[in-house]
Backbone as a chain_set.jsonl record, in Angstrom:
{"seq": "PPNMLVFNAPTRETCTAERSQTNTPLQALALMNDPTFVEASRKLAERMMTSSTDNNSARVELAFRLATARKPTNDEIKILLDVFEYLKTAYLKKPDDAERLLGVGDSKRNQSLDVASLAAWTTVASMILTLDETVTKR", "coords": {"N": [[241.51, -4.599, 234.223], [242.327, -3.836, 230.872], [240.902, -5.194, 228.79], [238.51, -5.659, 230.134], [237.27, -3.236, 230.014], [236.28, -3.132, 227.43], [234.127, -4.751, 227.642], [232.294, -3.258, 229.081], [232.802, -3.24, 231.809], [232.541, -1.895, 235.113], [234.62, 0.657, 236.414], [236.797, 0.821, 239.341], [236.362, 3.045, 240.643], [233.881, 3.985, 241.223], [230.639, 2.805, 242.48], [228.517, 0.388, 241.114], [225.258, -0.533, 240.69], [223.961, -2.001, 238.733], [225.02, -3.544, 235.742], [225.272, -2.377, 232.416], [224.039, -4.034, 229.499], [225.719, -4.788, 226.591], [226.505, -5.511, 223.084], [228.969, -5.668, 221.098], [231.045, -5.377, 218.079], [233.804, -5.009, 218.824], [233.886, -6.31, 221.238], [233.54, -9.035, 220.359], [235.826, -9.305, 218.842], [237.688, -9.144, 220.95], [237.027, -11.499, 222.446], [237.856, -13.52, 220.536], [240.544, -13.033, 220.013], [242.066, -12.28, 222.257], [244.679, -13.466, 224.335], [243.964, -14.729, 226.701], [241.453, -15.596, 226.286], [241.791, -17.277, 224.039], [243.445, -19.159, 225.138], [241.675, -20.229, 226.9], [239.875, -21.453, 225.311], [241.375, -23.323, 224.163], [241.815, -25.011, 226.456], [239.145, -25.837, 227.012], [238.859, -27.27, 224.656], [240.735, -29.347, 224.978], [239.554, -30.613, 227.16], [237.269, -31.492, 225.974], [238.419, -33.355, 224.097], [239.609, -35.164, 225.847], [237.479, -36.275, 227.158], [235.331, -38.883, 228.112], [234.428, -39.954, 225.634], [234.744, -40.857, 222.205], [233.273, -39.936, 220.212], [232.348, -37.496, 218.084], [230.145, -35.695, 217.963], [229.074, -35.907, 220.434], [231.173, -34.72, 221.809], [230.949, -32.16, 221.073], [228.483, -31.568, 221.999], [229.065, -31.795, 224.784], [230.861, -29.589, 225.221], [229.143, -27.466, 224.435], [226.987, -27.681, 226.328], [228.435, -27.154, 228.665], [229.199, -24.529, 228.294], [226.821, -23.18, 227.562], [224.711, -24.124, 229.117], [222.742, -25.727, 227.83], [221.419, -28.164, 225.591], [222.855, -28.513, 222.304], [221.236, -27.705, 219.166], [220.399, -29.928, 216.404], [221.084, -28.738, 213.942], [223.132, -26.962, 214.841], [225.097, -28.594, 215.845], [225.85, -29.985, 213.591], [226.858, -27.761, 211.944], [229.221, -27.102, 213.582], [230.568, -29.402, 213.59], [231.16, -29.579, 210.873], [232.753, -27.356, 210.598], [234.873, -28.268, 212.293], [235.908, -30.507, 210.822], [236.752, -29.301, 208.444], [238.645, -27.434, 209.419], [240.363, -29.138, 210.633], [241.552, -30.497, 208.426], [242.738, -28.467, 207.162], [244.656, -27.737, 209.119], [246.111, -30.02, 209.246], [247.433, -29.73, 206.771], [248.951, -27.46, 207.307], [250.888, -27.574, 209.712], [252.485, -25.929, 211.27], [250.844, -23.624, 211.622], [248.944, -24.656, 213.319], [250.485, -25.355, 215.487], [251.239, -22.717, 216.347], [248.813, -21.531, 217.118], [248.14, -23.259, 219.288], [250.187, -22.566, 220.926], [249.592, -20.236, 222.209], [249.179, -18.449, 225.279], [249.723, -19.004, 228.818], [249.671, -21.526, 229.973], [250.747, -24.945, 229.392], [250.068, -27.018, 226.587], [248.354, -30.053, 226.231], [250.451, -32.551, 225.607], [249.894, -35.132, 224.662], [247.85, -35.109, 222.834], [246.637, -35.083, 219.493], [247.973, -32.752, 217.332], [246.685, -31.227, 215.106], [244.033, -31.899, 215.393], [243.48, -30.905, 217.996], [244.018, -28.256, 217.543], [241.972, -27.616, 215.653], [239.625, -28.354, 217.257], [240.086, -26.45, 219.27], [239.343, -24.036, 217.853], [236.698, -24.601, 217.374], [235.667, -24.715, 219.973], [236.082, -22.029, 220.652], [234.439, -20.71, 218.957], [232.078, -21.625, 220.27], [232.367, -20.443, 222.903], [232.213, -17.79, 222.161], [229.618, -17.253, 221.555], [226.719, -15.253, 221.722], [224.783, -16.125, 223.744], [226.538, -17.489, 225.477], [228.028, -15.352, 226.572], [226.463, -13.255, 227.333], [224.315, -12.527, 230.001], [221.009, -13.239, 230.33]], "CA": [[242.234, -4.985, 232.999], [241.974, -3.095, 229.836], [239.791, -5.823, 227.956], [237.277, -5.604, 230.677], [236.545, -1.969, 229.621], [235.429, -3.454, 226.176], [232.79, -5.398, 228.102], [231.572, -2.236, 229.993], [232.973, -3.364, 233.246], [232.798, -0.584, 235.748], [235.986, 1.002, 237.043], [236.646, 0.65, 240.806], [236.186, 4.47, 241.129], [232.489, 4.153, 241.608], [229.943, 1.605, 242.656], [227.461, 0.205, 240.087], [224.315, -1.442, 241.141], [223.649, -2.93, 237.619], [225.816, -3.293, 234.597], [224.606, -2.29, 231.186], [224.372, -5.058, 228.704], [225.994, -4.538, 225.369], [227.099, -6.55, 222.383], [229.67, -4.892, 220.115], [232.155, -6.035, 217.394], [234.983, -5.005, 219.583], [233.835, -7.486, 222.216], [233.694, -10.277, 219.57], [237.312, -9.374, 218.582], [238.503, -9.541, 222.167], [236.827, -12.938, 222.715], [238.404, -14.335, 219.621], [241.984, -12.753, 219.904], [242.782, -12.103, 223.519], [245.37, -14.674, 224.727], [243.276, -15.356, 227.766], [240.228, -16.433, 225.759], [242.312, -18.371, 223.239], [243.906, -20.298, 226.023], [240.473, -20.809, 227.559], [239.317, -22.272, 224.192], [242.307, -24.503, 224.079], [241.596, -25.827, 227.653], [237.955, -26.44, 226.714], [239.165, -28.306, 223.528], [241.492, -30.485, 225.679], [238.562, -31.216, 227.948], [236.405, -32.208, 224.912], [239.121, -34.478, 223.615], [239.887, -36.213, 226.835], [236.303, -36.792, 227.764], [235.189, -40.482, 227.926], [233.859, -40.381, 224.416], [235.51, -40.582, 220.897], [232.176, -39.551, 219.442], [232.532, -35.929, 217.908], [228.946, -35.101, 218.335], [229.064, -35.966, 221.955], [232.156, -33.725, 222.291], [230.378, -30.822, 220.724], [227.331, -31.491, 223.006], [229.66, -31.518, 226.102], [231.262, -28.2, 225.234], [228.014, -26.617, 224.41], [226.273, -27.69, 227.584], [229.174, -26.579, 229.689], [229.234, -23.118, 228.028], [225.407, -22.414, 227.488], [223.767, -24.905, 229.884], [221.681, -26.291, 226.982], [221.846, -29.015, 224.478], [222.846, -27.841, 220.968], [220.393, -28.268, 218.18], [221.125, -30.777, 215.272], [221.747, -27.916, 213.084], [224.336, -26.37, 215.539], [226.001, -29.745, 215.903], [226.192, -30.145, 212.222], [227.742, -26.63, 211.63], [230.349, -27.182, 214.4], [231.304, -30.636, 213.119], [231.579, -29.307, 209.559], [233.932, -26.556, 210.871], [235.919, -29.064, 212.762], [236.538, -31.291, 209.692], [237.47, -28.266, 207.513], [239.985, -26.937, 210.032], [241.421, -30.336, 210.828], [242.192, -30.802, 207.125], [243.637, -27.298, 206.997], [245.781, -27.818, 210.062], [247.071, -31.197, 208.718], [248.356, -29.306, 205.789], [249.733, -26.395, 207.799], [250.996, -27.923, 211.12], [252.884, -24.739, 211.922], [249.692, -22.835, 212.023], [248.278, -25.274, 214.496], [251.45, -25.037, 216.636], [251.241, -21.28, 216.778], [247.491, -21.442, 217.852], [248.314, -24.094, 220.557], [251.255, -22.004, 221.824], [249.095, -19.064, 222.821], [248.754, -18.568, 226.706], [250.836, -19.412, 229.707], [249.676, -22.905, 230.288], [251.166, -25.759, 228.363], [249.133, -27.883, 225.936], [248.473, -31.557, 226.415], [251.297, -33.197, 224.358], [249.409, -36.414, 224.177], [246.736, -35.0, 221.824], [247.064, -34.838, 218.083], [248.054, -31.226, 217.165], [245.65, -30.794, 214.045], [242.634, -32.017, 215.977], [243.46, -30.015, 219.125], [243.757, -26.882, 216.954], [240.639, -27.513, 215.276], [238.725, -28.283, 218.458], [240.286, -25.151, 219.893], [238.518, -23.054, 217.064], [235.376, -24.77, 217.563], [235.445, -24.16, 221.413], [236.175, -20.523, 220.582], [233.061, -20.373, 218.478], [230.99, -21.839, 221.235], [232.623, -19.56, 223.876], [231.948, -16.502, 221.781], [228.212, -17.115, 221.245], [226.066, -14.2, 222.544], [224.177, -16.718, 224.847], [227.512, -17.768, 226.472], [228.843, -14.197, 227.101], [225.509, -12.354, 227.888], [223.29, -13.036, 230.913], [219.616, -12.647, 230.065]], "C": [[241.653, -4.272, 231.804], [240.753, -3.823, 228.975], [238.561, -5.748, 228.6], [236.529, -4.267, 230.335], [235.715, -2.192, 228.347], [234.024, -4.044, 226.511], [231.935, -4.573, 229.091], [231.794, -2.587, 231.426], [233.181, -1.975, 233.875], [234.139, -0.486, 236.304], [235.773, 0.756, 238.508], [236.518, 1.936, 241.443], [234.788, 4.636, 241.755], [231.668, 2.771, 241.749], [228.857, 1.516, 241.587], [226.491, -0.913, 240.529], [223.95, -2.452, 239.966], [224.485, -2.466, 236.376], [225.069, -3.176, 233.378], [224.947, -3.445, 230.227], [224.533, -4.482, 227.276], [226.656, -5.746, 224.48], [227.759, -5.88, 221.152], [230.701, -5.753, 219.314], [233.337, -6.088, 218.072], [235.033, -6.152, 220.641], [234.091, -8.797, 221.416], [235.205, -10.416, 219.169], [238.182, -9.721, 219.745], [238.319, -10.963, 222.488], [237.598, -13.908, 221.739], [239.937, -14.197, 219.534], [242.718, -12.517, 221.164], [243.369, -13.435, 223.905], [244.635, -15.45, 225.805], [242.106, -16.247, 227.24], [240.678, -17.527, 224.755], [242.749, -19.464, 223.984], [242.681, -21.032, 226.691], [239.756, -21.834, 226.493], [240.171, -23.614, 224.11], [242.033, -25.463, 225.247], [240.163, -26.498, 227.439], [238.107, -27.541, 225.636], [239.847, -29.574, 224.161], [240.447, -31.333, 226.487], [237.689, -32.068, 227.052], [237.129, -33.464, 224.466], [239.493, -35.574, 224.62], [238.555, -36.63, 227.618], [236.183, -38.233, 227.504], [234.591, -40.883, 226.557], [234.764, -40.044, 223.211], [234.539, -40.101, 219.805], [232.287, -37.967, 219.275], [231.239, -35.229, 218.21], [228.75, -34.999, 219.741], [230.115, -34.941, 222.547], [231.67, -32.293, 222.07], [229.262, -30.575, 221.787], [227.955, -31.141, 224.399], [230.039, -30.05, 226.268], [230.076, -27.13, 225.218], [227.209, -26.538, 225.68], [227.165, -27.033, 228.725], [229.171, -24.961, 229.585], [227.877, -22.486, 228.038], [224.454, -22.99, 228.436], [222.581, -25.387, 229.253], [222.247, -27.113, 226.099], [221.896, -28.207, 223.11], [221.769, -28.523, 220.127], [221.074, -29.109, 217.224], [221.825, -29.96, 214.385], [223.198, -27.34, 213.646], [225.392, -27.458, 215.548], [226.629, -29.948, 214.583], [227.311, -29.099, 211.707], [229.051, -26.793, 212.282], [231.173, -28.281, 213.853], [231.865, -30.25, 211.59], [232.86, -28.348, 209.76], [235.092, -27.351, 211.3], [236.69, -29.818, 211.657], [237.222, -30.517, 208.748], [238.745, -27.846, 208.156], [240.947, -28.08, 210.241], [242.225, -30.656, 209.552], [243.22, -29.737, 206.941], [244.795, -27.342, 207.909], [246.77, -29.052, 209.811], [247.978, -30.73, 207.67], [249.408, -28.226, 206.181], [250.041, -26.594, 209.333], [251.652, -26.758, 211.801], [251.887, -23.869, 212.475], [249.04, -23.438, 213.261], [249.174, -25.101, 215.733], [251.405, -23.7, 217.188], [249.899, -21.009, 217.648], [247.592, -21.995, 219.113], [249.232, -23.471, 221.498], [250.793, -20.649, 222.628], [248.654, -19.342, 224.331], [249.931, -19.017, 227.445], [250.845, -20.938, 229.888], [250.148, -23.835, 229.159], [249.982, -26.607, 227.772], [249.393, -29.277, 226.294], [249.092, -32.122, 225.264], [250.737, -34.387, 223.853], [248.383, -36.405, 223.091], [247.246, -34.538, 220.508], [246.889, -33.171, 217.927], [246.934, -30.612, 216.229], [244.286, -30.81, 214.781], [242.545, -31.0, 217.026], [243.213, -28.56, 218.628], [242.405, -26.667, 216.438], [239.463, -27.512, 216.228], [238.883, -26.943, 219.093], [239.358, -24.007, 219.24], [237.204, -23.263, 217.328], [234.947, -24.451, 218.987], [235.359, -22.751, 221.43], [234.87, -20.115, 220.014], [231.968, -20.461, 219.455], [231.096, -20.807, 222.392], [232.22, -18.033, 223.586], [230.484, -16.203, 221.321], [227.546, -16.08, 222.27], [225.387, -14.787, 223.949], [225.311, -17.181, 225.891], [227.995, -16.518, 227.196], [227.741, -13.462, 227.895], [224.421, -12.955, 228.834], [221.919, -12.293, 230.596], [218.627, -13.039, 231.111]], "O": [[240.43, -4.132, 231.784], [239.799, -3.176, 228.543], [237.532, -5.754, 227.923], [235.3, -4.216, 230.374], [234.655, -1.598, 228.155], [233.009, -3.874, 225.835], [231.047, -5.064, 229.789], [230.949, -2.217, 232.242], [233.828, -1.074, 233.34], [234.748, -1.501, 236.643], [234.638, 0.496, 238.907], [236.551, 2.015, 242.671], [234.61, 5.375, 242.723], [232.044, 1.754, 241.167], [228.324, 2.556, 241.199], [226.88, -2.067, 240.708], [223.667, -3.62, 240.233], [224.622, -1.29, 236.041], [224.123, -3.957, 233.28], [226.122, -3.805, 230.163], [223.644, -3.788, 226.783], [227.21, -6.725, 224.981], [227.029, -5.56, 220.215], [231.176, -6.761, 219.838], [233.992, -7.128, 218.003], [236.047, -6.813, 220.867], [234.884, -9.608, 221.894], [235.756, -11.517, 219.169], [239.191, -10.419, 219.649], [239.298, -11.648, 222.785], [237.938, -15.02, 222.144], [240.595, -15.114, 219.043], [243.948, -12.553, 221.149], [242.679, -14.451, 223.829], [244.674, -16.68, 225.829], [241.849, -17.375, 227.66], [240.03, -18.568, 224.636], [242.519, -20.617, 223.617], [242.696, -22.23, 226.973], [239.171, -22.858, 226.846], [239.692, -24.744, 224.012], [242.025, -26.672, 225.016], [240.055, -27.696, 227.699], [237.516, -28.615, 225.751], [239.495, -30.71, 223.842], [240.474, -32.564, 226.483], [237.412, -33.229, 227.351], [236.531, -34.54, 224.451], [239.663, -36.742, 224.268], [238.638, -37.29, 228.654], [236.934, -38.761, 226.683], [234.281, -42.057, 226.355], [235.467, -39.034, 223.23], [234.92, -39.891, 218.653], [232.312, -37.245, 220.272], [231.319, -34.12, 218.738], [228.249, -33.975, 220.207], [229.927, -34.398, 223.635], [231.98, -31.374, 222.828], [229.158, -29.493, 222.365], [227.422, -30.286, 225.107], [229.657, -29.367, 227.218], [230.093, -26.105, 225.9], [226.786, -25.454, 226.081], [226.616, -26.422, 229.641], [229.146, -24.229, 230.575], [227.751, -21.344, 228.481], [223.386, -22.399, 228.6], [221.522, -25.501, 229.87], [223.419, -26.955, 225.755], [221.056, -27.344, 222.857], [221.431, -29.693, 220.312], [222.303, -29.055, 217.181], [222.963, -30.243, 214.01], [224.212, -27.298, 212.949], [226.548, -27.159, 215.249], [227.849, -30.072, 214.482], [228.381, -29.426, 211.194], [230.041, -26.632, 211.569], [232.378, -28.117, 213.663], [232.971, -30.651, 211.228], [233.894, -28.567, 209.13], [236.194, -27.181, 210.777], [237.917, -29.772, 211.574], [238.237, -30.971, 208.22], [239.81, -27.885, 207.539], [242.158, -27.975, 210.047], [243.397, -31.028, 209.604], [244.381, -29.995, 206.623], [245.894, -26.989, 207.479], [247.962, -29.06, 210.115], [249.124, -31.171, 207.578], [250.478, -28.07, 205.592], [249.503, -25.852, 210.155], [251.347, -26.6, 212.984], [251.982, -23.4, 213.609], [248.632, -22.703, 214.16], [248.724, -24.764, 216.828], [251.52, -23.524, 218.401], [249.92, -20.373, 218.701], [247.185, -21.341, 220.074], [249.172, -23.72, 222.702], [251.477, -20.106, 223.495], [247.908, -20.278, 224.617], [250.976, -19.362, 226.893], [251.909, -21.555, 229.946], [249.93, -23.48, 228.001], [249.001, -26.849, 228.475], [250.515, -29.659, 226.626], [248.551, -32.224, 224.164], [251.008, -34.738, 222.704], [248.049, -37.427, 222.493], [248.159, -33.718, 220.412], [245.926, -32.505, 218.305], [246.335, -29.592, 216.57], [243.528, -29.84, 214.76], [241.588, -30.226, 217.001], [242.399, -27.797, 219.149], [241.751, -25.668, 216.735], [238.472, -26.802, 216.053], [237.877, -26.324, 219.439], [238.733, -23.198, 219.925], [236.473, -22.292, 217.523], [233.851, -23.915, 219.146], [234.567, -22.229, 222.215], [234.226, -19.22, 220.561], [231.075, -19.617, 219.541], [230.061, -20.32, 222.847], [231.96, -17.21, 224.464], [230.161, -15.132, 220.805], [227.814, -16.093, 223.471], [225.399, -14.168, 225.012], [225.014, -17.243, 227.084], [228.353, -16.62, 228.369], [228.006, -13.061, 229.028], [223.686, -13.844, 228.407], [221.75, -11.073, 230.601], [217.463, -12.643, 231.04]]}, "num_chains": 1, "name": "protein.A"}
């Protein structure tokens, strides 16, 4: 797939023993805008919202642990919760923007979840999924 070239995936024409590690702005753009990654962010957001907790900090912790295999710091939790609150307010004012975001991808969204909250959590999940430590094996 073309987007894999952005991540320096080798073509199938030759064998590669080890892939080079890179981190470029083009990779970040692909992770934030490619429909596959937007849909993955929405599915992670749905999992966050349907987890057994109503505690937003616990939701951030769940997503962070799933993506990075570590607990987020208190500062990371605060930043992500601040972003969530800001975006939820914005999506409540512009529900069409939320619907457009949630319509990306082939899978249907969970209709039982609040649109503004799901859109805000989708963006938070995208932030987590685009972290260097999520994408790059070290």
